PDB file of N, CA and C in Angstrom:
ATOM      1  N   UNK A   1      17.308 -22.956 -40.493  1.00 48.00           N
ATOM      2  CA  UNK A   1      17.108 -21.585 -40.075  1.00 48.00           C
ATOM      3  C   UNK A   1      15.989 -20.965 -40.911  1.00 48.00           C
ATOM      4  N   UNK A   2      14.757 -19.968 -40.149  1.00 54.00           N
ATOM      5  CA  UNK A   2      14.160 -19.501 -40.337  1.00 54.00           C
ATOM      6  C   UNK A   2      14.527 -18.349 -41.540  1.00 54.00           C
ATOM      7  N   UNK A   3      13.941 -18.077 -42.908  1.00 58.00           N
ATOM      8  CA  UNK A   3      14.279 -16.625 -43.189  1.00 58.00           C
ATOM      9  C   UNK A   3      13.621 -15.586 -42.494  1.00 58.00           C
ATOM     10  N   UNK A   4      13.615 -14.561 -42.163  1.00 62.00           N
ATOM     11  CA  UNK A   4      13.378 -12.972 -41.715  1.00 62.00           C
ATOM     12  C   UNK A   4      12.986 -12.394 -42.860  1.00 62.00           C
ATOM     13  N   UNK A   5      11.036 -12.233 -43.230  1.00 68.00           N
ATOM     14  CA  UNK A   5      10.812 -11.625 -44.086  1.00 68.00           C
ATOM     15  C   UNK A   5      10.289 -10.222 -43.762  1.00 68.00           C
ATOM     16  N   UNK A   6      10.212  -9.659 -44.157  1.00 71.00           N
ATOM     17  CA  UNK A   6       9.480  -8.088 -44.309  1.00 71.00           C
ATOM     18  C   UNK A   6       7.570  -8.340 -44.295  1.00 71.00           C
ATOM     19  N   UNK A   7       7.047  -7.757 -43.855  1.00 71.00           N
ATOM     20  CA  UNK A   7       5.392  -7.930 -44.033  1.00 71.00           C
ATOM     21  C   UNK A   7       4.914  -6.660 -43.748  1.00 71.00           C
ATOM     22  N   UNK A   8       4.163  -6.351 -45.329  1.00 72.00           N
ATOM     23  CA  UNK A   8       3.346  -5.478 -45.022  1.00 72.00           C
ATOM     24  C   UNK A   8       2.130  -5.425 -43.970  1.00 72.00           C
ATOM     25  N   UNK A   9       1.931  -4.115 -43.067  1.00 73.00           N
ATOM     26  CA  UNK A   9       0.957  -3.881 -42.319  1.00 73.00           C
ATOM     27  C   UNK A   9      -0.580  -3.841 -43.109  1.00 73.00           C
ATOM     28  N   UNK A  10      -1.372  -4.384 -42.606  1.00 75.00           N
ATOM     29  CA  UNK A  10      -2.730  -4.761 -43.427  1.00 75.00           C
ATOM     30  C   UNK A  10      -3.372  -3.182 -43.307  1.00 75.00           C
ATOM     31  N   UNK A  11      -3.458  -2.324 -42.364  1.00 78.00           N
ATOM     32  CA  UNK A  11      -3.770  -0.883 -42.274  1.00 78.00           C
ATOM     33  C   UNK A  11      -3.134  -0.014 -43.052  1.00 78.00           C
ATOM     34  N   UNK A  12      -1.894  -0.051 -42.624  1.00 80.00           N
ATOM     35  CA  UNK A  12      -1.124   1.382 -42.921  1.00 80.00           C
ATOM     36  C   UNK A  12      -0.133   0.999 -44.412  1.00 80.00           C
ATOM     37  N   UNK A  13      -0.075  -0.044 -44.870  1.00 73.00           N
ATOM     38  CA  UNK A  13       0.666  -0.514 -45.919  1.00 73.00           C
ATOM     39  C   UNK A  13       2.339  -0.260 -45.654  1.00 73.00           C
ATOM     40  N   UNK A  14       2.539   0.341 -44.478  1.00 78.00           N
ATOM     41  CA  UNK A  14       4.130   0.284 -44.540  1.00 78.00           C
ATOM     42  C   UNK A  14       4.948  -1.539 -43.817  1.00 78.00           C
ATOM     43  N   UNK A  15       6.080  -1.686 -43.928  1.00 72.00           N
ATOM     44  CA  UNK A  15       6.558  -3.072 -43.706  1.00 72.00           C
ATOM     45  C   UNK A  15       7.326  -3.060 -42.670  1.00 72.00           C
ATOM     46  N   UNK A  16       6.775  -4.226 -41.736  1.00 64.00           N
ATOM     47  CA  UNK A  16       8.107  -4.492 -40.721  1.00 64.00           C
ATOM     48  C   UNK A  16       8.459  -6.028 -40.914  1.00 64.00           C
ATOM     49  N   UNK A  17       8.913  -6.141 -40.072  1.00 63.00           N
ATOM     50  CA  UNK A  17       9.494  -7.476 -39.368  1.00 63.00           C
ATOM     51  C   UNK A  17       8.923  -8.005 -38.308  1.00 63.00           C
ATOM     52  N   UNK A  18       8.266  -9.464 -38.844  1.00 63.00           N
ATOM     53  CA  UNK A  18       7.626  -9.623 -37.497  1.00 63.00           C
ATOM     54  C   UNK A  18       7.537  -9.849 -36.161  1.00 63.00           C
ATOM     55  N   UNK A  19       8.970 -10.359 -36.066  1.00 58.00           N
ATOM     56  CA  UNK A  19       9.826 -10.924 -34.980  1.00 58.00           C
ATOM     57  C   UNK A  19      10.160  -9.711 -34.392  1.00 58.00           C
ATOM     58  N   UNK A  20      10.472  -8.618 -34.840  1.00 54.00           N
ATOM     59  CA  UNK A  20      10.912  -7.416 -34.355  1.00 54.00           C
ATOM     60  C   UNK A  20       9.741  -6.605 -33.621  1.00 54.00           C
ATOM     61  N   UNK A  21       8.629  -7.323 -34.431  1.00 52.00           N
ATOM     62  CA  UNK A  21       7.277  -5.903 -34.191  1.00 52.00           C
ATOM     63  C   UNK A  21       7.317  -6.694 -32.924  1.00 52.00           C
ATOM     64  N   UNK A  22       6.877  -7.910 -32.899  1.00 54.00           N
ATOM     65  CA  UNK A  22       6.402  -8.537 -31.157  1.00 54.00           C
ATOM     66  C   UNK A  22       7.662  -8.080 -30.322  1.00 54.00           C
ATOM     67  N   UNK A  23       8.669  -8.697 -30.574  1.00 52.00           N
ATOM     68  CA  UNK A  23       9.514  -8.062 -29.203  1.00 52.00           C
ATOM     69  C   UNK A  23       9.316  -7.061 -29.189  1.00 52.00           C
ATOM     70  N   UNK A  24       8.615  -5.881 -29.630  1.00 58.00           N
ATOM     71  CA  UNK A  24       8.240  -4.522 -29.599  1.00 58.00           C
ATOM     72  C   UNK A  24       7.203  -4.509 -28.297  1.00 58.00           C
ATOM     73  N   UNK A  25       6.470  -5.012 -28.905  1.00 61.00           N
ATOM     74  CA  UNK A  25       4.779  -5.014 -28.115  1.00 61.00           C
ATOM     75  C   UNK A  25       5.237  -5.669 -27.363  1.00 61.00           C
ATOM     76  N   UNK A  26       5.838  -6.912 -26.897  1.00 62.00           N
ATOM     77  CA  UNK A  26       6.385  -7.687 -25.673  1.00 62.00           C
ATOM     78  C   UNK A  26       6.857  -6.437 -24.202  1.00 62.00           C
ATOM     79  N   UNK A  27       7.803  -6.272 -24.882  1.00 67.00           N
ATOM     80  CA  UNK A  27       8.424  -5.161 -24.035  1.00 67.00           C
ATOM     81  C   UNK A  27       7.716  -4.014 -23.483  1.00 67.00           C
ATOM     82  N   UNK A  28       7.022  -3.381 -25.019  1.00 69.00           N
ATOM     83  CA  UNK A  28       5.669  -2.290 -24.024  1.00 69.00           C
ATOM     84  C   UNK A  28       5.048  -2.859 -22.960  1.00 69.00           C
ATOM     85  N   UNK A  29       4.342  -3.975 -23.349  1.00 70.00           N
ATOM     86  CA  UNK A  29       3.536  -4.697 -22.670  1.00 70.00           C
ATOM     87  C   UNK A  29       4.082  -4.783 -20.918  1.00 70.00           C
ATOM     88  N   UNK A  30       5.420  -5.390 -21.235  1.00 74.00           N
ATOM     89  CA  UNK A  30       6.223  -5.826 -19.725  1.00 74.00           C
ATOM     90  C   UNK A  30       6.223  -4.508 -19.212  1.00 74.00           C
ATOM     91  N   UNK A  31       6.946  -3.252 -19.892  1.00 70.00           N
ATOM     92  CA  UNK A  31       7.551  -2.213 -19.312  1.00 70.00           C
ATOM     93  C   UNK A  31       6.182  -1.581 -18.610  1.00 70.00           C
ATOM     94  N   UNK A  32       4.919  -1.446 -19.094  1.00 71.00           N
ATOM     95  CA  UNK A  32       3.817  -0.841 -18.796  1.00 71.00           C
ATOM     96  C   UNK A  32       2.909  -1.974 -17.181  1.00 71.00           C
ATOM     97  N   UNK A  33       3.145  -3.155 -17.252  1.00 74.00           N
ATOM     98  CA  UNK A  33       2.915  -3.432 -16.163  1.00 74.00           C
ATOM     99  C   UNK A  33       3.827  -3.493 -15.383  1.00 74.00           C
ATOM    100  N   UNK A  34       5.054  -3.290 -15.511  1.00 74.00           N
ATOM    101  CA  UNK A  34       6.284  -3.025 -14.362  1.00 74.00           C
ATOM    102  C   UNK A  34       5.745  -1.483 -13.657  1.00 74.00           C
ATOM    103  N   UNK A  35       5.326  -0.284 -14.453  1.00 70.00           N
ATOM    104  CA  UNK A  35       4.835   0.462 -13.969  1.00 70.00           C
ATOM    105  C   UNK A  35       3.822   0.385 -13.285  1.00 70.00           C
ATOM    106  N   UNK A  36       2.693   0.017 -13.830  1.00 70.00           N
ATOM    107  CA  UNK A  36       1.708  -0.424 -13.075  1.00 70.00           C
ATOM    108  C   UNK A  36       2.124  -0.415 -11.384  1.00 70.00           C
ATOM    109  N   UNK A  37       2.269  -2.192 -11.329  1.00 69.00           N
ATOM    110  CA  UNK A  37       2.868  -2.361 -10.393  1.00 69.00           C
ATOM    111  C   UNK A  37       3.586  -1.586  -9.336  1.00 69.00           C
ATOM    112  N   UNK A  38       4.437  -0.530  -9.758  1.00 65.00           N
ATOM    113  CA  UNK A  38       5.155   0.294  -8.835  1.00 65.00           C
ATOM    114  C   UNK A  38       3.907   1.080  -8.301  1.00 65.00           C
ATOM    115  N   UNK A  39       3.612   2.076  -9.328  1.00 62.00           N
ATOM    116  CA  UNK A  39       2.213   2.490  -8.545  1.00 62.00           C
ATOM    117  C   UNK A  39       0.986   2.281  -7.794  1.00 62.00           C
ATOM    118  N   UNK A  40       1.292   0.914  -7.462  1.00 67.00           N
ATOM    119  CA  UNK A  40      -0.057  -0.177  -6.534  1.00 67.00           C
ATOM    120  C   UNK A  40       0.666   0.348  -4.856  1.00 67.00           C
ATOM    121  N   UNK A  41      -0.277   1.372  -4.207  1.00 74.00           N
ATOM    122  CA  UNK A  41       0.119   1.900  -3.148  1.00 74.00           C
ATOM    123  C   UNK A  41      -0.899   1.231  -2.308  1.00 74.00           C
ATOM    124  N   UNK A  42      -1.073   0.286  -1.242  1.00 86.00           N
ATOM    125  CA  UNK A  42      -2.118   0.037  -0.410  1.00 86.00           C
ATOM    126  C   UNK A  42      -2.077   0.889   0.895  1.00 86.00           C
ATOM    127  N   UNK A  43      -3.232   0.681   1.277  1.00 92.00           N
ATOM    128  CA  UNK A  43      -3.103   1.580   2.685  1.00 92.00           C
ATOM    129  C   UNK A  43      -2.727   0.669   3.631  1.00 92.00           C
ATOM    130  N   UNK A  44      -2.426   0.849   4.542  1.00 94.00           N
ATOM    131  CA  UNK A  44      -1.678   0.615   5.524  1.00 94.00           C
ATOM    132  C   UNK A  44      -2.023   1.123   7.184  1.00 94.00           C
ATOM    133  N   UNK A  45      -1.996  -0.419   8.060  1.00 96.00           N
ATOM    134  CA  UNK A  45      -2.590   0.075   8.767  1.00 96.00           C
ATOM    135  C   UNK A  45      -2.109   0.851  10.556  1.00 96.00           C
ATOM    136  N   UNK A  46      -3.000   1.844  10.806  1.00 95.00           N
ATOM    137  CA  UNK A  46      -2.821   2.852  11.915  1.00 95.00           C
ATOM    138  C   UNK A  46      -3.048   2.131  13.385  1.00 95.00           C
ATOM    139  N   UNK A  47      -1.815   1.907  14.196  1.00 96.00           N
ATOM    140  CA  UNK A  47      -2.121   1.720  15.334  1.00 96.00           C
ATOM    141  C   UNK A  47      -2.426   2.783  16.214  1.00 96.00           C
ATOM    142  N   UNK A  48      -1.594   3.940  15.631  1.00 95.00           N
ATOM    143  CA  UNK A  48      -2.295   4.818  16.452  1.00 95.00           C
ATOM    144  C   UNK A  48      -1.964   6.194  15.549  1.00 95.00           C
ATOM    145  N   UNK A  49      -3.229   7.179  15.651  1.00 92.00           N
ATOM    146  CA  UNK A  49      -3.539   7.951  14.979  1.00 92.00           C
ATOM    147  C   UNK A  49      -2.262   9.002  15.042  1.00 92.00           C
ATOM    148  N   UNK A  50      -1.736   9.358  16.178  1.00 92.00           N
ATOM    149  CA  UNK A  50      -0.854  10.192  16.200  1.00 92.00           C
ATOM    150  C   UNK A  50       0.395   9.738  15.600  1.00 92.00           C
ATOM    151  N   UNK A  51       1.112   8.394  15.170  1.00 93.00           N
ATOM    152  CA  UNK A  51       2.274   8.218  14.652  1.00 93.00           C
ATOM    153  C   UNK A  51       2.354   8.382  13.063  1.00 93.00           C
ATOM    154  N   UNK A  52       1.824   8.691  12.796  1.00 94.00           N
ATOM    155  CA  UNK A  52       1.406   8.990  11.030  1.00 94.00           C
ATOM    156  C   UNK A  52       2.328  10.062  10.711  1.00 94.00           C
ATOM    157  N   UNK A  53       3.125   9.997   9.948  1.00 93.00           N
ATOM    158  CA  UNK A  53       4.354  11.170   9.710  1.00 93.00           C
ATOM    159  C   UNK A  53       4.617  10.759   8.532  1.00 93.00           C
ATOM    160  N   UNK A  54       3.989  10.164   7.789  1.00 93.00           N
ATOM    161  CA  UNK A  54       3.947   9.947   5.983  1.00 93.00           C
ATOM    162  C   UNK A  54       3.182  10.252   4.747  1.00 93.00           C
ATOM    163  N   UNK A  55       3.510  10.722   4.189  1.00 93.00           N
ATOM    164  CA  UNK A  55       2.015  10.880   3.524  1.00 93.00           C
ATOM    165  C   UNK A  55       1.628   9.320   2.639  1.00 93.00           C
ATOM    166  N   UNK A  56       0.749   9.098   2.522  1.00 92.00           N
ATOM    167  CA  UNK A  56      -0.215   8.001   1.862  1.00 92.00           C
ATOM    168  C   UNK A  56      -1.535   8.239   2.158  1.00 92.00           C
ATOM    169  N   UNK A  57      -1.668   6.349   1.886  1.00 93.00           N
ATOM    170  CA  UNK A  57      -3.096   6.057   2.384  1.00 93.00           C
ATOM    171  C   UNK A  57      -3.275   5.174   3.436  1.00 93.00           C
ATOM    172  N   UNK A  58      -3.866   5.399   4.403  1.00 95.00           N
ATOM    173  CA  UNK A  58      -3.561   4.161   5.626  1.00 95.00           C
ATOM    174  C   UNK A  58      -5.763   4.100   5.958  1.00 95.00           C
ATOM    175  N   UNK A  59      -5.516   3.091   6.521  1.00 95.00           N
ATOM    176  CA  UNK A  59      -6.911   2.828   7.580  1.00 95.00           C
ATOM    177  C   UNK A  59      -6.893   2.350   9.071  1.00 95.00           C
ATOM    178  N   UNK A  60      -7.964   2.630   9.787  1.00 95.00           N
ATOM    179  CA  UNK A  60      -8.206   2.367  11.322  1.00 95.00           C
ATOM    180  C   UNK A  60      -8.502   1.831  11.248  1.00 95.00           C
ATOM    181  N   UNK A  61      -9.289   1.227  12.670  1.00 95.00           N
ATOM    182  CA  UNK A  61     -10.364   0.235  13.546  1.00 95.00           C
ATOM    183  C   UNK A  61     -10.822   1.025  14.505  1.00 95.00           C
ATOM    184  N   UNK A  62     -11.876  -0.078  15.048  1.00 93.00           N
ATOM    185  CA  UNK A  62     -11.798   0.353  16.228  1.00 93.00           C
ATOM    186  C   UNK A  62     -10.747  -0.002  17.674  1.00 93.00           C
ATOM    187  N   UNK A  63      -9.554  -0.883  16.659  1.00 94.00           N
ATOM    188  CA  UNK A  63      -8.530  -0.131  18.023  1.00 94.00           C
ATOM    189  C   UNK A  63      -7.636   0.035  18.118  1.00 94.00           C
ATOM    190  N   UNK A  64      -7.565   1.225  16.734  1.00 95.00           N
ATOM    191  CA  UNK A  64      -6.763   2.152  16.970  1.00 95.00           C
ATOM    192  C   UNK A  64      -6.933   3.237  18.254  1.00 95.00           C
ATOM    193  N   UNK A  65      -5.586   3.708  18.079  1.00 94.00           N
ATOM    194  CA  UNK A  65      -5.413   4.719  19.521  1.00 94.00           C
ATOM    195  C   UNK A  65      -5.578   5.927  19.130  1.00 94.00           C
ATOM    196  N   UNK A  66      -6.453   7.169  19.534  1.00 92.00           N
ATOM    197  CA  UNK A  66      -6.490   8.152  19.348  1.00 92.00           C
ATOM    198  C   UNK A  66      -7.297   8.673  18.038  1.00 92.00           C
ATOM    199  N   UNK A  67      -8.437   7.548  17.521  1.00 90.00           N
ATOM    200  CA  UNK A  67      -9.146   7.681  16.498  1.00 90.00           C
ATOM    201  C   UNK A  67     -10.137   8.978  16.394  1.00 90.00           C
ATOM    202  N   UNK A  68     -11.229   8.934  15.759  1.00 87.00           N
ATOM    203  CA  UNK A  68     -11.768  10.059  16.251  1.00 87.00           C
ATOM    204  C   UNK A  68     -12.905   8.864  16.673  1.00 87.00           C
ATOM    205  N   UNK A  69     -13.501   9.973  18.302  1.00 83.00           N
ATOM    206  CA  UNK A  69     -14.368   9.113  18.999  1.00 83.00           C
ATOM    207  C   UNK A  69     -15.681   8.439  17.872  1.00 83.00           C
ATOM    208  N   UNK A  70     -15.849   9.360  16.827  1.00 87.00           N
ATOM    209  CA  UNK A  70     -17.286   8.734  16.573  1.00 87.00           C
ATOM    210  C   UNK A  70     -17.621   8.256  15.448  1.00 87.00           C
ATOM    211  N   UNK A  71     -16.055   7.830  14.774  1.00 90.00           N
ATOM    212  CA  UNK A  71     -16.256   6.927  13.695  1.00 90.00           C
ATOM    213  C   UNK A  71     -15.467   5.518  14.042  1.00 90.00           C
ATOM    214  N   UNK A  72     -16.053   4.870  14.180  1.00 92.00           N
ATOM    215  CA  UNK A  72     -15.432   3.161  14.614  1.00 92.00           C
ATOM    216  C   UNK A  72     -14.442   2.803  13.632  1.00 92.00           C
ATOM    217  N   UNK A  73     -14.243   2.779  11.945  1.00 93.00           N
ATOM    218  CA  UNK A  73     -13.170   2.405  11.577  1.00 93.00           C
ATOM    219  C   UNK A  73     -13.467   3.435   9.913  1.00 93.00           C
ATOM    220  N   UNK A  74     -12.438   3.261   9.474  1.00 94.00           N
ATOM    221  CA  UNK A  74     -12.442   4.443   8.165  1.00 94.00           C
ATOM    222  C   UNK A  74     -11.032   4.266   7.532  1.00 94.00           C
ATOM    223  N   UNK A  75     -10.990   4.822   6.304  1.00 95.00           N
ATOM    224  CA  UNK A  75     -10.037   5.220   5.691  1.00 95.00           C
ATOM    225  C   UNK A  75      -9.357   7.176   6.061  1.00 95.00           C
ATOM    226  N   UNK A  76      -8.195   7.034   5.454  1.00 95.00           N
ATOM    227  CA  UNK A  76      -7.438   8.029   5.912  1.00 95.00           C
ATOM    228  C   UNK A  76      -6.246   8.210   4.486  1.00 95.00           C
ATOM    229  N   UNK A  77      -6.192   9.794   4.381  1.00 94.00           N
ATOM    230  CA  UNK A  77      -5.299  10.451   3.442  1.00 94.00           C
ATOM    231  C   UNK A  77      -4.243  11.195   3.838  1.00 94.00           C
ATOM    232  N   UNK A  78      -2.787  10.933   4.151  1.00 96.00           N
ATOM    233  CA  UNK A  78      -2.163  11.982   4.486  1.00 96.00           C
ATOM    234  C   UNK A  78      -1.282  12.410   3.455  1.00 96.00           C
ATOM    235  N   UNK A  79      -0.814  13.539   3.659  1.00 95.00           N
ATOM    236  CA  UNK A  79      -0.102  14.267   2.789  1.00 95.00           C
ATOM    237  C   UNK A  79       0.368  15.445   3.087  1.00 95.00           C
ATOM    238  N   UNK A  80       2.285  14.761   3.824  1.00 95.00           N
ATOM    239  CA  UNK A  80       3.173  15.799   4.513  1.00 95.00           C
ATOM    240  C   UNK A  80       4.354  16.370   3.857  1.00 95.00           C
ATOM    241  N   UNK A  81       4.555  17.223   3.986  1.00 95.00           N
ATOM    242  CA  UNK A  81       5.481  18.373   3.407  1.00 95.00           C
ATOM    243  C   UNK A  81       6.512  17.840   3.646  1.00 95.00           C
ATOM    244  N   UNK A  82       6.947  17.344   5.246  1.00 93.00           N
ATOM    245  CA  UNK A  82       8.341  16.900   6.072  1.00 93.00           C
ATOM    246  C   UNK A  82       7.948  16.215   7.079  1.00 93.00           C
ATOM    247  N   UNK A  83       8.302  15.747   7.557  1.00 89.00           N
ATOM    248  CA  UNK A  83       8.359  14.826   9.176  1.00 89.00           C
ATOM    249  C   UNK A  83       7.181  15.373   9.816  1.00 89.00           C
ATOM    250  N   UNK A  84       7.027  16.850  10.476  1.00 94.00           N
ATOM    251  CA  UNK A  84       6.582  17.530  11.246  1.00 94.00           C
ATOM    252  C   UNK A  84       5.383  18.523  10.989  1.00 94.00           C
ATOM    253  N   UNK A  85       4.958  18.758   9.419  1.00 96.00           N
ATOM    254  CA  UNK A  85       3.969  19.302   9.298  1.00 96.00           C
ATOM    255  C   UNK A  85       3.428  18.611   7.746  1.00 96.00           C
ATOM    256  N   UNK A  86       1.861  18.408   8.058  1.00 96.00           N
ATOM    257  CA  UNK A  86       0.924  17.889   7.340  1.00 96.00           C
ATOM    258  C   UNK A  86      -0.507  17.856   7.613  1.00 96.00           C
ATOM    259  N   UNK A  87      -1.478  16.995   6.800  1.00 96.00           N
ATOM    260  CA  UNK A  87      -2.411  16.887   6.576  1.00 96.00           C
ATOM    261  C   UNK A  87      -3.017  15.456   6.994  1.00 96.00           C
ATOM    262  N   UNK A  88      -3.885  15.569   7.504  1.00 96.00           N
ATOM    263  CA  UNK A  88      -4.521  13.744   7.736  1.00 96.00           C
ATOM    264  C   UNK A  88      -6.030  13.681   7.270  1.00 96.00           C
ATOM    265  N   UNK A  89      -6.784  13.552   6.044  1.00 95.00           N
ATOM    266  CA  UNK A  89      -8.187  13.826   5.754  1.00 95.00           C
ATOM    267  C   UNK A  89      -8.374  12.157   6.475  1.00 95.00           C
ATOM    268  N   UNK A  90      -9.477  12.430   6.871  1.00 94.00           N
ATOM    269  CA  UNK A  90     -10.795  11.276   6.800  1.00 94.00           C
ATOM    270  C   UNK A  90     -11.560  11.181   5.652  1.00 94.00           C
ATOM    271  N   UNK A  91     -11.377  10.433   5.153  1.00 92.00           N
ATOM    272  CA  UNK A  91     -11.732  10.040   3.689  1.00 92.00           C
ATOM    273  C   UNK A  91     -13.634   9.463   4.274  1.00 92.00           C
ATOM    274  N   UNK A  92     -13.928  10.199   2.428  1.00 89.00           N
ATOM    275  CA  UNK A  92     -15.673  10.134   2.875  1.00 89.00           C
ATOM    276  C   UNK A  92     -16.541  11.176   3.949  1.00 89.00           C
ATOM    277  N   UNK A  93     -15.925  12.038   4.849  1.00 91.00           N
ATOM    278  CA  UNK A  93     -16.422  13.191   5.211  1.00 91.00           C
ATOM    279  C   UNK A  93     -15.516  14.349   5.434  1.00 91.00           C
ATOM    280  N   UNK A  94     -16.152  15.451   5.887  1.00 92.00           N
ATOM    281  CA  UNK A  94     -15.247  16.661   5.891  1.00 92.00           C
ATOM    282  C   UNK A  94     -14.475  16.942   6.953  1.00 92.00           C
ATOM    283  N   UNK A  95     -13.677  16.317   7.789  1.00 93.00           N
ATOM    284  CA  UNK A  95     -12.971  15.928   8.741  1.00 93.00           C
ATOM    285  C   UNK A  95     -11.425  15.728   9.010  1.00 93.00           C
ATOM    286  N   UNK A  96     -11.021  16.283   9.092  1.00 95.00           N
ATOM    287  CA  UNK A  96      -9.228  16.486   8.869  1.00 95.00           C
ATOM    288  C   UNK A  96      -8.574  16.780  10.162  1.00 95.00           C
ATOM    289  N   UNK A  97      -7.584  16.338  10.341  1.00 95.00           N
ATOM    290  CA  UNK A  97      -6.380  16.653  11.236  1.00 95.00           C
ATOM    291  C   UNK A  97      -5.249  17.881  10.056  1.00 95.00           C
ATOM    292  N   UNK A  98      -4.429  18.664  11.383  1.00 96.00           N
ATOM    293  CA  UNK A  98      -3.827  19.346  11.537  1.00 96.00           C
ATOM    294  C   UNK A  98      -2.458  18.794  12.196  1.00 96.00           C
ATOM    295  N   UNK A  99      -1.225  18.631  11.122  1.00 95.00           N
ATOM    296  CA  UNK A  99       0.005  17.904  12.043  1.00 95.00           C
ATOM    297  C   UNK A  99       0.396  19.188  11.673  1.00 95.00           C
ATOM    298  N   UNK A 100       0.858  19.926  12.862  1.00 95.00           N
ATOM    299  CA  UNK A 100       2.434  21.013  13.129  1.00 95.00           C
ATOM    300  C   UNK A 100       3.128  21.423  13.734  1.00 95.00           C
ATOM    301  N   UNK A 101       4.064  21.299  13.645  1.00 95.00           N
ATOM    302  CA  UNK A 101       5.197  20.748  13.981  1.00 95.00           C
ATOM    303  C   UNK A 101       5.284  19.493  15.195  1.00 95.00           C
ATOM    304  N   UNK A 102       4.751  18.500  14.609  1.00 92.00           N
ATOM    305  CA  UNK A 102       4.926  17.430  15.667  1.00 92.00           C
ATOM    306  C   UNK A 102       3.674  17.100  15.987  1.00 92.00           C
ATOM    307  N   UNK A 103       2.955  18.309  16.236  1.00 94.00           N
ATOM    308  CA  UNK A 103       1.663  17.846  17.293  1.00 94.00           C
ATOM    309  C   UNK A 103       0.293  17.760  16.168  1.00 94.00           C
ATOM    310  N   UNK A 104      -0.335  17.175  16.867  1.00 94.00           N
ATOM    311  CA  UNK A 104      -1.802  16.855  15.668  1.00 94.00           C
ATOM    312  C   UNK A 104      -3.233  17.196  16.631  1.00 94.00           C
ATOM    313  N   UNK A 105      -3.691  18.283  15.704  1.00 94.00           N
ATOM    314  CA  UNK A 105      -4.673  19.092  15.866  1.00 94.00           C
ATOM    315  C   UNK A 105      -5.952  18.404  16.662  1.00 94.00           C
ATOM    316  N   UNK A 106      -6.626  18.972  17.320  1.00 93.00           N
ATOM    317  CA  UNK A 106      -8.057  18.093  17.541  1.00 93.00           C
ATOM    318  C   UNK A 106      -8.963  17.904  16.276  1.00 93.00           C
ATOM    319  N   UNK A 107      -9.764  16.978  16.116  1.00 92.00           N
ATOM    320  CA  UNK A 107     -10.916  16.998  14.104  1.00 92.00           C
ATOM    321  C   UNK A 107     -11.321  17.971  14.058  1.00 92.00           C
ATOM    322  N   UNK A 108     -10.903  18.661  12.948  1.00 94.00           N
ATOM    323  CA  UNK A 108     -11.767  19.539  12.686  1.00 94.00           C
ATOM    324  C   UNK A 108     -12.674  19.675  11.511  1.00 94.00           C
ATOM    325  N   UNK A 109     -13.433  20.166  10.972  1.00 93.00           N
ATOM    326  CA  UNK A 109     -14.440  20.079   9.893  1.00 93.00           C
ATOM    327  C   UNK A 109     -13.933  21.067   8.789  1.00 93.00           C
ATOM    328  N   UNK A 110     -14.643  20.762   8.012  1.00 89.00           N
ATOM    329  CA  UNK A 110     -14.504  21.748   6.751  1.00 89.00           C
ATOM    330  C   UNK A 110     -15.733  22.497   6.644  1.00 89.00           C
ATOM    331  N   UNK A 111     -16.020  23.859   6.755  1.00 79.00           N
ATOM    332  CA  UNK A 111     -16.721  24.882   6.444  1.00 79.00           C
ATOM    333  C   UNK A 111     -17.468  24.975   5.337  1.00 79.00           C
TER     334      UNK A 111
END
């Protein structure tokens, strides 16, 4: 059996244990890419423009249903309050939908 010594820190002069310090940093290490991970949101993709009732990030094509006529494929931002009313940006220009209650606005621009 190993002894368990004490070692001073070469910086700060106070002492740990070394076996203790790594399972330290081990665990940050794990616990911080477990987070990571949770927060890896991809977009997701739109068959058709009007069923979007989530907020994220999703993208088109061109064949999707109900796109806007004059961009062939793009990214997209939504971000809804509830089921029935929200936001749909077109990511990269000033171009947004209007969801309320249910129904989704014709594009409109930003001023």
């Amino acid at each position: 059996m190993e002894d368990i010594r004490r070692i001073a820190d070469s910086i700060t002069a106070d002492f740990y244990y070394p076996q203790t310090h790594y399972l330290a940093v081990v665990g940050l290490d794990n616990h911080i890419k477990e987070l990571m991970n949770q927060n890896n949101t991809y977009a997701k993709y739109v068959k058709d423009m009007k069923l979007i009732d989530t907020s994220g990030p999703f993208y088109f094509d061109e064949n999707t249903l109900n796109k806007p006529a004059n961009i062939p494929k793009g990214y997209l931002r939504a971000t809804f309050i509830d089921l029935k009313n929200g936001v749909v940006e077109v990511l990269t220009t000033n171009k947004y939908y209007e969801i309320i209650d249910g129904k989704m606005s014709e594009l409109k621009e930003r001023a």
